[in-house]
């Protein structure tokens, strides 16, 4: 792990440590002094990477306050900390409800049900998962009761979508979406219970918190609930705020999936959560989708219509896998528009909680425009689920940068990253820990498959030694081969996502056609390639395709690392010579400079392949050569005529992805290993910096590099060798 991550991981752990109360974790040191429902879920996820006992205790403490009808309260109050928050138990008066637990102080509403997701994570991350089974057995019925409560009490049409009845239940309290139903509540100051806000007593700037008008409505709703003794039927009859929210329902849907897996682990029948997940996913797709806007909206159950306000919550069905492929593509376009800070647009962080193009967008006010780590974190998972890896990487870059550069705040300015709300915010720390663990810390151990392959692979694998030769004039071979590679790109490479559909490609006529043409390379003379651009395109495309060919033919499952010396052993016979993937990369495209992992140059003094060496080296090839792994550049096809522009675009995309993190506050730049391995191709450290400067789009980052070039330190990110499938 990079040193800087280690330092910040330690800070994140300290925050969780100091917010620990003895049985659960406060969301923040003073602003939120009790236990909050969904915060505890996120906190348990982060902590589970290094501790199992506390995350279990965190969840169990919360469930000790579960209502007897199954509802899991939004807040469990700490009796020792009363007097600093509003509203507290005296205002909620939950004792009026027969379902409220005795001996526990709680609020009378719930929150997005992330708990099952957290429980599954605790199990997965435990060093001894078997020891966690008793906890799973204890907590599973409680989780099931919670979900059953939501489907029984909050889904009046029995359609798989549950409603929230208070903005605090959404977790995204003053989201502009709620303006529409809240506006209909006319406040009569005389009859509204008297109250005093306490949230502004903690040194937080009032302009970044909800307004007094919003608080009046929050209070109005709580008063309504307590007046009917929290009887759901009566609430439903009179409550002006009943909303089916895509965020809440997506989390519920995703949590059902975790419940299914937990049920399977402990040998319980998984049918109920399974059918809930299916029903909710279908209902989200059908009822919450706005075809014209290409976005998911909340549905106002009182007005019986969609609330046409677009916030980050509208992307969260991706997290639940509740999105049809066409809807996913529309969401992706929306996410890549100026509305939500397009990829590499360079002037804001992703993702602002509200469409930046809307009049009411506010970069600093709470849920009306800033960035919240938990939302982006869920979206990152959703994007990966649908294969949008490049975008997920870019979001991850923002997620890591924000706490490192601006502190572990509650939320962040979407334009300049300034931290707002509370400092030392627990879920920011916890999800930072999760992210570093998931994506930057360690390589997954390779299993028995690797050993099997090793035994099989004793020598070189010549991939183009098939009998069938192409029926074309050898002069046309290069052109035909390039057409064929382009067809593979069009059909099986997802250039947005940087992924290859190896399964689809394997038995396709296009791949069979390519392999026959590759056999023809045995009679091909590379000397017939004329001009630097033609050579660059030919060898780059051939490198990328020999890797794909080898992944398929050697049956690579998880990573090219399964095959010892993959890049040295897989070869094409071209004319009278053999070329490994390494020969193409280091021998030809890198001008035969010695690779960083090898004692000699690949083509010795008398090697006839030296005639094919391409100099000078164009360092941009490193963002076009794809080694079949997730940390490589996304795969594409390079056209002879446009290759210089295309290499420029590839470099720009890479430099602005999560493979380059500029951290001005630390005086550091975190870089992909590619910049270390191939430093000399860029002209040494200084050359690397010039290169990054040239391609970086963010003005502030550019300025920082310009002004600090002499003292900048480099650190390198973990390289992810998992297959780009
Ligand atoms: C009301 C604790 C909670 C979060 C919410 C966030 C904020 C509370 C408040 O703080 O809400 O629940 O007083 O503003 O909006 O998501 O769970 O961190």
XYZ file of C-alpha atoms and ligand atoms in Angstrom:
743
model
C 0.000 0.000 0.000
C 1.198 3.480 -0.776
C 2.552 5.245 2.361
C 0.063 7.989 2.047
C -2.829 5.542 2.176
C -1.301 3.921 5.244
C -1.147 7.320 6.987
C -4.727 8.189 6.146
C -5.969 4.740 7.026
C -4.499 5.290 10.480
C -6.307 8.637 10.739
C -9.566 7.050 9.613
C -9.228 4.338 12.237
C -8.540 6.953 14.910
C -11.744 8.747 14.004
C -13.763 5.560 14.392
C -11.967 4.870 17.629
C -12.729 8.257 19.141
C -16.365 8.172 18.008
C -16.861 4.741 19.621
C -19.145 5.069 22.639
C -18.610 1.640 24.171
C -21.399 -0.140 22.315
C -21.777 1.728 19.010
C -20.281 4.584 17.011
C -21.521 8.179 16.904
C -21.707 9.577 13.378
C -19.794 12.660 14.502
C -18.131 13.884 17.724
C -20.680 16.528 18.755
C -23.248 17.262 16.018
C -24.660 13.715 16.102
C -24.082 12.294 19.585
C -26.351 9.202 19.334
C -26.485 6.070 17.190
C -27.887 6.496 13.698
C -29.317 3.640 11.681
C -27.673 3.758 8.243
C -24.506 5.375 9.589
C -23.967 2.275 11.707
C -24.200 0.093 8.612
C -21.545 2.055 6.729
C -19.355 2.250 9.826
C -19.564 -1.516 10.350
C -18.530 -2.085 6.728
C -15.376 0.000 7.107
C -14.433 -1.341 10.504
C -14.958 -4.945 9.437
C -11.713 -4.782 7.473
C -9.684 -4.820 10.669
C -12.046 -5.810 13.470
C -14.983 -8.191 13.731
C -16.172 -7.809 17.312
C -17.042 -4.118 17.179
C -18.978 -4.140 13.922
C -21.010 -7.038 15.308
C -21.635 -5.105 18.500
C -22.541 -2.018 16.460
C -25.274 -3.876 14.593
C -26.523 -5.756 17.638
C -26.805 -2.555 19.660
C -28.942 -1.061 16.925
C -31.182 -4.104 16.715
C -31.684 -4.153 20.480
C -33.811 -1.063 19.836
C -35.821 -2.637 17.015
C -39.552 -2.085 17.428
C -41.741 -5.139 17.941
C -43.425 -4.534 14.569
C -39.994 -4.902 12.932
C -39.187 -1.208 12.381
C -35.546 -0.331 12.942
C -35.403 3.222 14.318
C -33.498 6.022 12.670
C -31.869 7.042 15.978
C -31.121 5.127 19.155
C -30.496 7.769 21.801
C -27.624 7.572 24.208
C -29.170 8.499 27.611
C -25.841 9.984 28.725
C -25.683 12.393 25.802
C -29.147 13.919 25.879
C -29.547 17.670 25.564
C -27.417 18.441 22.506
C -29.591 17.322 19.604
C -33.075 18.038 18.369
C -35.457 16.209 18.301
C -34.798 13.944 21.250
C -37.058 11.403 23.066
C -39.125 14.057 24.836
C -40.207 15.324 21.454
C -40.678 11.971 19.723
C -42.807 10.526 22.538
C -42.551 7.051 21.062
C -43.876 5.580 24.313
C -47.306 6.383 22.838
C -46.811 3.459 20.447
C -47.273 -0.115 21.693
C -44.526 -1.347 19.359
C -41.775 0.909 20.679
C -39.234 -0.988 22.811
C -39.268 -0.417 26.518
C -35.974 0.518 28.077
C -34.632 2.011 24.840
C -34.932 5.585 23.668
C -35.566 5.871 19.949
C -36.991 8.130 17.290
C -40.226 7.065 15.569
C -39.086 6.711 11.975
C -36.672 4.462 10.098
C -33.847 4.845 7.539
C -32.527 3.158 4.361
C -32.032 -0.500 5.378
C -28.323 -0.994 4.729
C -27.945 -3.403 7.630
C -28.096 -6.713 5.748
C -25.401 -5.439 3.379
C -23.221 -4.585 6.356
C -23.821 -7.949 8.007
C -22.775 -9.794 4.858
C -19.624 -7.653 4.655
C -18.725 -8.402 8.270
C -18.896 -12.086 7.426
C -16.897 -11.730 4.214
C -14.151 -9.641 5.793
C -13.795 -11.688 8.969
C -10.468 -13.450 9.382
C -12.444 -16.460 10.674
C -15.834 -16.334 8.925
C -17.001 -19.494 10.681
C -16.779 -17.699 13.998
C -19.251 -15.130 12.646
C -21.935 -17.733 11.940
C -23.576 -17.533 15.367
C -23.967 -13.783 14.818
C -25.529 -14.436 11.403
C -27.925 -16.891 13.001
C -28.919 -14.358 15.650
C -29.291 -11.384 13.377
C -30.903 -13.000 10.337
C -34.439 -13.230 11.843
C -34.193 -9.583 12.930
C -33.174 -8.486 9.463
C -35.981 -10.516 7.991
C -38.460 -8.854 10.377
C -37.216 -5.441 9.333
C -37.710 -6.173 5.635
C -41.061 -7.859 6.317
C -42.165 -4.728 8.214
C -41.261 -2.531 5.254
C -43.151 -4.697 2.761
C -46.119 -5.138 5.095
C -46.574 -1.596 6.439
C -44.955 0.626 3.827
C -46.115 -0.902 0.530
C -49.847 -0.163 0.386
C -50.273 -1.348 -3.210
C -48.205 -4.487 -2.543
C -46.154 -3.610 -5.592
C -42.642 -4.060 -4.215
C -41.985 -0.346 -3.542
C -41.990 0.938 0.010
C -42.676 4.524 0.999
C -40.884 6.861 3.336
C -42.990 9.257 5.343
C -40.408 11.767 6.509
C -37.404 13.310 4.716
C -35.183 12.075 7.569
C -36.160 8.535 6.605
C -34.472 9.018 3.247
C -31.125 9.891 4.844
C -30.893 12.710 2.270
C -32.894 15.126 4.371
C -33.259 18.316 2.376
C -32.885 16.818 -1.091
C -34.611 19.078 -3.644
C -36.851 16.095 -4.453
C -38.710 16.608 -1.192
C -39.448 20.263 -1.967
C -42.391 19.203 -4.109
C -44.372 17.277 -1.469
C -43.171 19.504 1.412
C -44.343 22.640 -0.379
C -47.901 21.407 -0.036
C -47.663 21.536 3.754
C -48.958 24.889 4.927
C -47.343 25.721 8.250
C -49.411 27.456 10.853
C -46.801 28.738 13.294
C -49.422 28.958 16.038
C -50.308 25.292 16.041
C -46.794 24.016 15.260
C -45.184 22.701 18.470
C -42.517 25.007 19.825
C -39.004 23.714 19.312
C -35.356 24.809 19.300
C -32.907 23.619 16.720
C -29.697 22.348 18.290
C -27.808 21.547 15.079
C -26.598 25.147 14.758
C -24.924 25.088 18.174
C -21.914 23.074 17.047
C -20.000 25.670 15.079
C -21.482 24.586 11.761
C -22.234 27.330 9.236
C -26.060 27.614 9.076
C -25.983 28.158 5.303
C -24.770 24.598 4.766
C -27.551 23.094 6.907
C -31.312 22.766 6.197
C -33.375 25.946 6.493
C -35.820 26.837 9.278
C -38.688 26.357 6.812
C -37.509 22.832 6.225
C -37.232 22.200 9.956
C -40.795 23.439 10.453
C -41.966 20.763 8.061
C -39.826 18.085 9.669
C -41.422 19.014 13.001
C -44.921 19.137 11.510
C -44.539 15.533 10.339
C -43.148 14.240 13.650
C -46.043 15.931 15.420
C -48.488 14.245 13.052
C -46.998 10.819 13.791
C -47.046 11.187 17.542
C -50.618 12.501 17.502
C -51.784 9.208 15.950
C -49.525 7.169 18.255
C -47.376 6.045 15.338
C -50.239 3.959 13.961
C -49.175 3.303 10.369
C -52.694 2.992 9.055
C -53.699 6.382 10.455
C -50.434 7.958 9.349
C -51.098 6.778 5.820
C -54.562 8.303 5.881
C -53.389 11.776 6.815
C -49.693 12.157 5.968
C -49.015 14.604 3.096
C -45.549 13.119 2.625
C -45.586 9.519 1.337
C -42.849 8.969 -1.210
C -41.405 5.943 -2.987
C -37.766 6.936 -3.165
C -35.303 5.273 -5.598
C -32.493 5.481 -3.030
C -34.409 3.795 -0.215
C -35.873 1.136 -2.500
C -32.547 0.430 -4.215
C -30.851 -0.099 -0.888
C -33.710 -2.362 0.201
C -33.426 -4.327 -3.032
C -29.642 -4.681 -2.706
C -30.052 -5.614 0.972
C -32.447 -8.404 -0.038
C -29.662 -9.871 -2.138
C -27.421 -9.905 0.903
C -30.217 -11.518 2.909
C -30.470 -14.310 0.332
C -26.766 -15.011 0.663
C -26.865 -14.871 4.458
C -29.805 -17.304 4.425
C -27.800 -19.686 2.273
C -24.803 -19.518 4.611
C -26.858 -20.435 7.667
C -29.121 -22.909 5.884
C -32.366 -20.907 6.038
C -34.822 -20.875 3.105
C -33.930 -17.852 0.945
C -37.255 -17.658 -0.940
C -38.724 -14.611 0.820
C -35.806 -12.190 0.315
C -35.304 -13.604 -3.145
C -38.827 -12.807 -4.237
C -38.704 -9.361 -2.544
C -35.534 -8.511 -4.439
C -37.088 -9.516 -7.743
C -40.340 -7.693 -7.104
C -38.644 -4.486 -6.011
C -36.187 -4.520 -8.913
C -39.040 -4.890 -11.402
C -41.080 -2.174 -9.723
C -38.139 0.274 -9.719
C -37.588 -0.382 -13.429
C -41.237 0.058 -14.261
C -42.575 2.706 -11.940
C -39.663 4.972 -11.056
C -38.107 5.278 -14.528
C -38.612 8.540 -16.405
C -38.183 7.600 -20.033
C -37.912 11.125 -21.376
C -35.266 12.219 -18.864
C -33.427 8.906 -18.825
C -33.337 8.895 -15.042
C -35.012 7.323 -12.015
C -37.281 9.624 -10.010
C -39.128 9.393 -6.726
C -42.877 8.746 -6.886
C -45.231 10.885 -4.814
C -47.858 8.456 -3.506
C -50.191 11.246 -2.411
C -50.221 13.032 -5.776
C -49.697 9.682 -7.548
C -47.019 10.980 -9.867
C -43.286 11.065 -10.401
C -41.420 13.950 -8.825
C -39.402 15.142 -11.796
C -36.344 16.287 -9.898
C -33.022 14.687 -10.700
C -30.623 13.949 -7.907
C -27.853 11.443 -7.337
C -30.452 9.115 -5.813
C -31.705 8.514 -9.358
C -28.539 6.549 -10.198
C -28.730 4.220 -7.235
C -30.877 1.518 -8.887
C -27.538 0.557 -10.492
C -26.357 -0.455 -7.022
C -29.356 -2.768 -6.733
C -28.911 -4.326 -10.167
C -32.451 -3.085 -10.797
C -31.726 -1.465 -14.139
C -32.336 -2.755 -17.672
C -29.298 -2.536 -19.986
C -30.870 0.283 -22.020
C -31.683 2.215 -18.864
C -28.096 1.707 -17.687
C -26.768 3.269 -20.868
C -29.069 6.275 -20.458
C -27.996 6.684 -16.829
C -24.380 6.473 -17.873
C -24.891 9.267 -20.407
C -26.568 11.389 -17.785
C -23.779 10.761 -15.342
C -21.290 11.774 -17.991
C -23.011 15.047 -18.706
C -22.266 18.443 -17.219
C -25.265 17.877 -14.925
C -23.311 15.466 -12.771
C -19.738 16.513 -13.565
C -18.680 14.785 -16.727
C -15.648 12.549 -16.757
C -12.510 14.671 -17.155
C -14.488 17.843 -17.288
C -11.982 18.899 -14.728
C -13.885 21.500 -12.778
C -15.897 19.613 -10.217
C -15.980 16.491 -8.124
C -18.259 13.559 -8.748
C -21.019 13.156 -7.967
C -22.792 16.259 -6.824
C -25.942 15.296 -5.062
C -28.085 17.454 -7.341
C -28.031 18.309 -11.039
C -25.541 21.195 -11.334
C -27.554 22.745 -14.170
C -30.622 23.344 -12.017
C -31.343 26.744 -10.601
C -31.588 25.417 -7.056
C -28.226 23.630 -7.234
C -26.172 24.715 -4.242
C -22.578 23.517 -4.083
C -22.354 23.790 -0.307
C -25.815 23.216 1.146
C -26.246 19.763 2.644
C -28.168 17.471 0.243
C -28.736 20.167 -2.384
C -25.464 19.899 -4.290
C -22.400 18.792 -2.301
C -20.773 15.378 -2.530
C -21.478 12.711 0.038
C -19.055 9.827 0.273
C -21.696 7.166 0.960
C -23.709 7.990 -2.158
C -20.681 7.987 -4.441
C -19.462 4.793 -2.783
C -22.740 3.011 -3.577
C -22.693 4.357 -7.093
C -19.141 3.089 -7.593
C -20.401 -0.384 -6.767
C -23.376 0.071 -9.075
C -21.213 1.168 -11.980
C -18.896 -1.796 -11.519
C -21.907 -4.076 -11.394
C -22.859 -2.858 -14.856
C -19.272 -2.934 -16.095
C -18.641 0.842 -16.266
C -15.200 0.387 -14.831
C -13.591 3.528 -16.187
C -16.272 5.742 -14.684
C -16.195 3.784 -11.440
C -12.433 4.356 -11.304
C -12.867 8.048 -11.808
C -15.428 8.259 -9.004
C -13.090 6.313 -6.812
C -10.439 8.907 -7.484
C -12.716 11.593 -6.108
C -13.644 9.443 -3.137
C -10.024 8.994 -2.157
C -8.970 12.526 -2.831
C -11.659 14.280 -0.856
C -10.764 13.082 2.662
C -7.023 13.183 1.919
C -7.112 16.713 0.609
C -9.931 18.286 2.571
C -10.320 16.192 5.721
C -12.745 13.528 6.894
C -15.761 15.804 6.641
C -19.434 15.038 6.516
C -19.826 16.358 2.945
C -17.824 18.282 0.384
C -18.225 21.231 -1.947
C -18.799 19.734 -5.385
C -16.824 22.459 -7.142
C -13.731 22.928 -4.993
C -13.858 20.077 -2.468
C -14.097 22.226 0.693
C -15.309 20.087 3.575
C -18.580 21.008 5.315
C -20.689 19.897 8.253
C -18.983 17.942 10.966
C -15.299 17.078 10.962
C -14.175 13.558 11.839
C -17.304 12.121 10.340
C -17.509 8.393 10.914
C -18.880 7.071 7.630
C -16.402 9.162 5.619
C -13.623 7.441 7.584
C -15.215 3.996 7.355
C -15.885 4.057 3.636
C -12.409 5.447 2.962
C -11.033 2.379 4.734
C -13.272 0.098 2.705
C -12.241 1.694 -0.549
C -8.536 1.484 0.088
C -8.908 -2.161 1.084
C -11.059 -3.072 -1.873
C -9.132 -1.403 -4.614
C -5.636 -0.427 -3.639
C -4.305 -2.673 -0.980
C -3.585 -6.195 -1.996
C -3.682 -8.619 -4.834
C -6.021 -11.546 -4.526
C -4.198 -14.827 -3.952
C -4.137 -17.024 -7.018
C -5.596 -20.490 -6.529
C -5.098 -23.988 -7.754
C -5.921 -22.997 -11.295
C -2.597 -21.179 -11.492
C -0.743 -24.289 -10.448
C -2.577 -26.401 -13.026
C -1.692 -24.008 -15.793
C 1.913 -23.907 -14.603
C 2.161 -27.661 -14.904
C 0.685 -27.597 -18.376
C 2.774 -24.771 -19.622
C 6.301 -25.975 -19.852
C 7.445 -24.050 -22.878
C 6.334 -21.358 -25.289
C 2.830 -21.299 -26.620
C 2.751 -20.437 -30.280
C -0.756 -19.259 -30.788
C -0.789 -19.067 -34.588
C 0.355 -22.540 -35.551
C -3.056 -23.713 -36.809
C -3.378 -25.596 -40.075
C -5.926 -23.397 -41.773
C -4.305 -20.559 -43.716
C -6.162 -17.470 -44.970
C -7.107 -17.476 -48.597
C -5.718 -14.025 -49.439
C -2.780 -12.417 -51.123
C -0.003 -11.989 -48.456
C 0.218 -8.293 -49.432
C -3.303 -7.828 -48.070
C -2.663 -9.674 -44.817
C -1.847 -6.658 -42.631
C -4.939 -4.762 -43.824
C -7.208 -7.797 -43.408
C -5.809 -8.528 -39.976
C -6.458 -4.938 -38.881
C -10.067 -5.103 -40.214
C -10.539 -8.274 -38.313
C -9.214 -6.745 -35.071
C -11.505 -3.781 -35.581
C -14.460 -6.141 -35.931
C -13.486 -7.797 -32.636
C -13.374 -4.358 -31.051
C -16.789 -3.404 -32.424
C -18.424 -6.580 -31.274
C -16.661 -7.705 -28.097
C -14.763 -4.781 -26.597
C -16.569 -2.263 -24.486
C -14.361 0.757 -24.844
C -16.375 2.797 -22.338
C -16.062 0.156 -19.709
C -12.576 -1.004 -20.752
C -13.815 -4.589 -20.817
C -13.602 -7.559 -23.137
C -16.432 -10.046 -23.512
C -14.112 -13.065 -23.593
C -17.022 -15.482 -23.273
C -18.881 -14.076 -26.258
C -15.731 -13.760 -28.316
C -14.437 -17.284 -27.717
C -16.690 -19.223 -30.106
C -17.600 -16.391 -32.431
C -17.045 -16.516 -36.216
C -15.207 -13.170 -35.886
C -12.599 -14.683 -33.563
C -12.252 -17.819 -35.687
C -11.701 -15.554 -38.711
C -9.076 -13.592 -36.808
C -7.221 -16.761 -35.803
C -7.025 -17.951 -39.407
C -5.613 -14.582 -40.448
C -3.139 -14.793 -37.545
C -1.962 -18.141 -38.974
C -1.171 -16.166 -42.134
C 1.361 -14.101 -40.148
C 3.739 -17.050 -40.554
C 4.166 -15.934 -44.155
C 4.112 -12.226 -43.511
C 7.063 -9.854 -43.848
C 6.752 -6.901 -41.444
C 9.216 -5.024 -43.648
C 6.325 -4.402 -46.046
C 4.727 -2.039 -43.492
C 5.438 1.474 -44.746
C 5.643 4.525 -42.516
C 5.820 5.032 -38.748
C 2.088 5.431 -38.300
C 1.342 2.113 -40.044
C 3.930 0.335 -37.922
C 2.725 1.871 -34.671
C -0.881 0.903 -35.412
C -0.002 -2.607 -36.593
C 2.143 -3.550 -33.596
C -0.118 -1.891 -31.044
C -3.206 -3.656 -32.357
C -1.324 -6.923 -32.657
C -0.054 -6.681 -29.078
C -3.549 -6.097 -27.749
C -4.937 -8.982 -29.749
C -2.228 -11.522 -28.930
C -3.115 -10.876 -25.284
C -6.828 -11.445 -25.946
C -6.008 -14.527 -28.037
C -3.835 -15.954 -25.261
C -6.391 -15.227 -22.523
C -8.968 -17.176 -24.524
C -6.747 -20.002 -25.722
C -5.119 -20.611 -22.325
C -8.451 -20.377 -20.542
C -7.373 -17.584 -18.182
C -10.104 -17.190 -15.591
C -9.237 -14.401 -13.202
C -5.893 -12.930 -14.181
C -3.027 -13.292 -16.646
C -0.926 -13.949 -13.549
C -2.350 -17.486 -13.570
C 0.063 -18.225 -16.415
C 3.686 -17.979 -15.359
C 5.587 -15.534 -17.576
C 2.494 -14.984 -19.671
C 3.929 -12.107 -21.681
C 7.178 -13.948 -22.451
C 5.653 -17.321 -23.278
C 2.752 -16.485 -25.578
C 4.035 -15.964 -29.097
C 3.120 -15.416 -32.719
C 5.275 -16.728 -35.527
C 5.719 -13.795 -37.901
C 7.693 -14.590 -41.032
C 10.686 -16.643 -39.918
C 10.723 -15.210 -36.377
C 8.851 -15.675 -33.124
C 7.481 -12.668 -31.267
C 6.208 -12.839 -27.699
C 3.930 -10.135 -26.321
C 7.031 -8.819 -24.510
C 9.022 -8.791 -27.766
C 6.343 -6.644 -29.379
C 6.150 -4.270 -26.450
C 9.741 -3.957 -25.259
C 11.574 -5.021 -28.418
C 9.638 -3.172 -31.097
C 7.413 -0.512 -29.561
C 9.820 0.528 -26.786
C 12.833 0.671 -29.082
C 14.415 -2.457 -27.561
C 15.248 -0.773 -24.261
C 15.854 -3.188 -21.425
C 12.589 -4.011 -19.637
C 12.542 -3.150 -15.931
C 12.113 -6.808 -14.961
C 14.853 -8.353 -17.118
C 18.675 -8.159 -17.142
C 19.100 -7.779 -20.938
C 17.556 -6.143 -23.947
C 15.141 -8.554 -25.629
C 16.776 -8.384 -29.080
C 20.506 -9.145 -28.803
C 23.166 -7.545 -31.035
C 22.754 -10.016 -33.884
C 18.999 -10.565 -33.621
C 17.443 -9.907 -37.071
C 14.304 -8.634 -35.372
C 16.245 -5.469 -34.558
C 15.363 -4.315 -38.073
C 11.781 -3.823 -36.846
C 12.570 -1.661 -33.810
C 10.537 1.564 -33.692
C 12.351 4.665 -32.476
C 11.957 7.204 -31.010
C 9.667 5.730 -28.391
C 6.276 7.361 -28.119
C 5.452 7.028 -24.380
C 1.753 7.330 -25.159
C 1.794 3.686 -26.279
C 1.608 2.787 -22.598
C -1.962 4.025 -22.547
C -2.869 2.027 -25.634
C -1.183 -1.298 -24.872
C -3.575 -3.471 -22.924
C -2.220 -6.301 -20.833
C -5.580 -7.936 -20.185
C -5.870 -6.424 -16.716
C -7.966 -3.859 -14.909
C -5.204 -1.355 -14.291
C -4.272 -1.193 -17.979
C -5.730 1.440 -20.222
C -9.139 0.533 -21.689
C -8.856 -1.582 -24.813
C -9.526 -0.083 -28.248
C -8.558 -0.371 -31.911
C -5.994 2.083 -33.326
C -6.353 3.367 -36.838
C -3.241 4.004 -38.935
C -4.455 7.393 -40.154
C -5.582 8.719 -36.798
C -3.126 6.989 -34.514
C -1.409 10.125 -33.180
C -4.730 11.691 -32.176
C -5.934 8.428 -30.746
C -2.794 7.974 -28.662
C -3.275 11.517 -27.395
C -6.853 10.725 -26.394
C -5.758 7.514 -24.661
C -3.091 9.403 -22.697
C -5.556 12.119 -21.694
C -8.066 9.589 -20.530
C -5.489 7.744 -18.435
C -3.923 10.808 -16.854
C -7.374 12.014 -15.785
C -8.509 8.665 -14.413
C -8.018 7.285 -10.911
C -4.538 6.134 -11.979
C -3.209 9.635 -11.336
C -4.090 11.398 -8.085
C -2.752 14.890 -7.520
C -2.776 15.770 -3.835
C -1.720 19.422 -3.442
C -2.196 19.458 0.321
C 0.281 16.593 0.657
C 2.765 17.854 -1.921
C 2.380 14.479 -3.602
C 1.269 12.818 -6.766
C 0.065 9.227 -6.673
C 0.682 7.438 -9.924
C 0.018 4.192 -11.688
C 2.960 1.802 -11.621
C 3.153 2.325 -15.377
C 4.925 5.620 -14.721
C 7.515 3.875 -12.584
C 8.100 0.892 -14.833
C 8.466 3.038 -17.939
C 9.866 6.211 -16.409
C 12.729 6.347 -18.894
C 10.300 6.294 -21.853
C 8.920 9.570 -20.535
C 12.401 11.034 -20.067
C 12.842 10.319 -16.360
C 10.906 11.796 -13.432
C 10.875 15.275 -14.908
C 9.513 13.887 -18.151
C 6.745 12.071 -16.299
C 5.738 15.325 -14.646
C 5.768 17.239 -17.935
C 3.705 14.513 -19.504
C 1.097 14.554 -16.749
C 1.002 18.329 -16.830
C 0.352 18.333 -20.577
C -2.601 15.987 -20.343
C -4.170 16.985 -17.047
C -7.386 18.979 -17.509
C -8.017 20.224 -13.992
C -6.699 23.779 -13.916
C -6.016 23.776 -10.189
C -4.044 20.550 -10.366
C -2.062 21.914 -13.300
C -1.268 25.093 -11.423
C -0.174 23.116 -8.412
C 2.212 21.025 -10.517
C 3.579 24.094 -12.257
C 4.267 25.858 -8.981
C 5.682 22.881 -7.112
C 7.444 20.829 -9.724
C 10.788 20.995 -7.896
C 9.523 19.535 -4.600
C 6.859 17.120 -5.709
C 7.026 13.585 -4.431
C 5.737 10.554 -6.325
C 4.082 7.502 -4.818
C 2.737 4.567 -6.759
C -0.623 2.862 -6.719
C -1.228 -0.838 -6.542
C -1.557 -2.398 -10.012
C -4.702 -4.464 -10.403
C -3.955 -7.585 -12.460
C -7.509 -8.910 -12.417
C -8.767 -9.757 -15.874
C -10.492 -6.946 -17.806
C -13.532 -9.070 -18.555
C -31.238 13.571 10.742
C -26.288 11.251 10.976
C -27.336 11.743 10.026
C -27.287 11.029 8.694
C -28.184 11.674 7.655
C -27.856 13.152 7.585
C -27.992 13.799 8.945
C -29.800 14.062 10.636
C -29.757 15.555 10.922
O -27.156 13.161 9.857
O -29.352 13.744 9.314
O -31.258 12.174 10.587
O -29.935 15.920 12.078
O -29.542 16.354 10.008
O -28.667 13.786 6.666
O -28.025 11.050 6.421
O -27.674 9.713 8.846
O -25.052 11.287 10.352
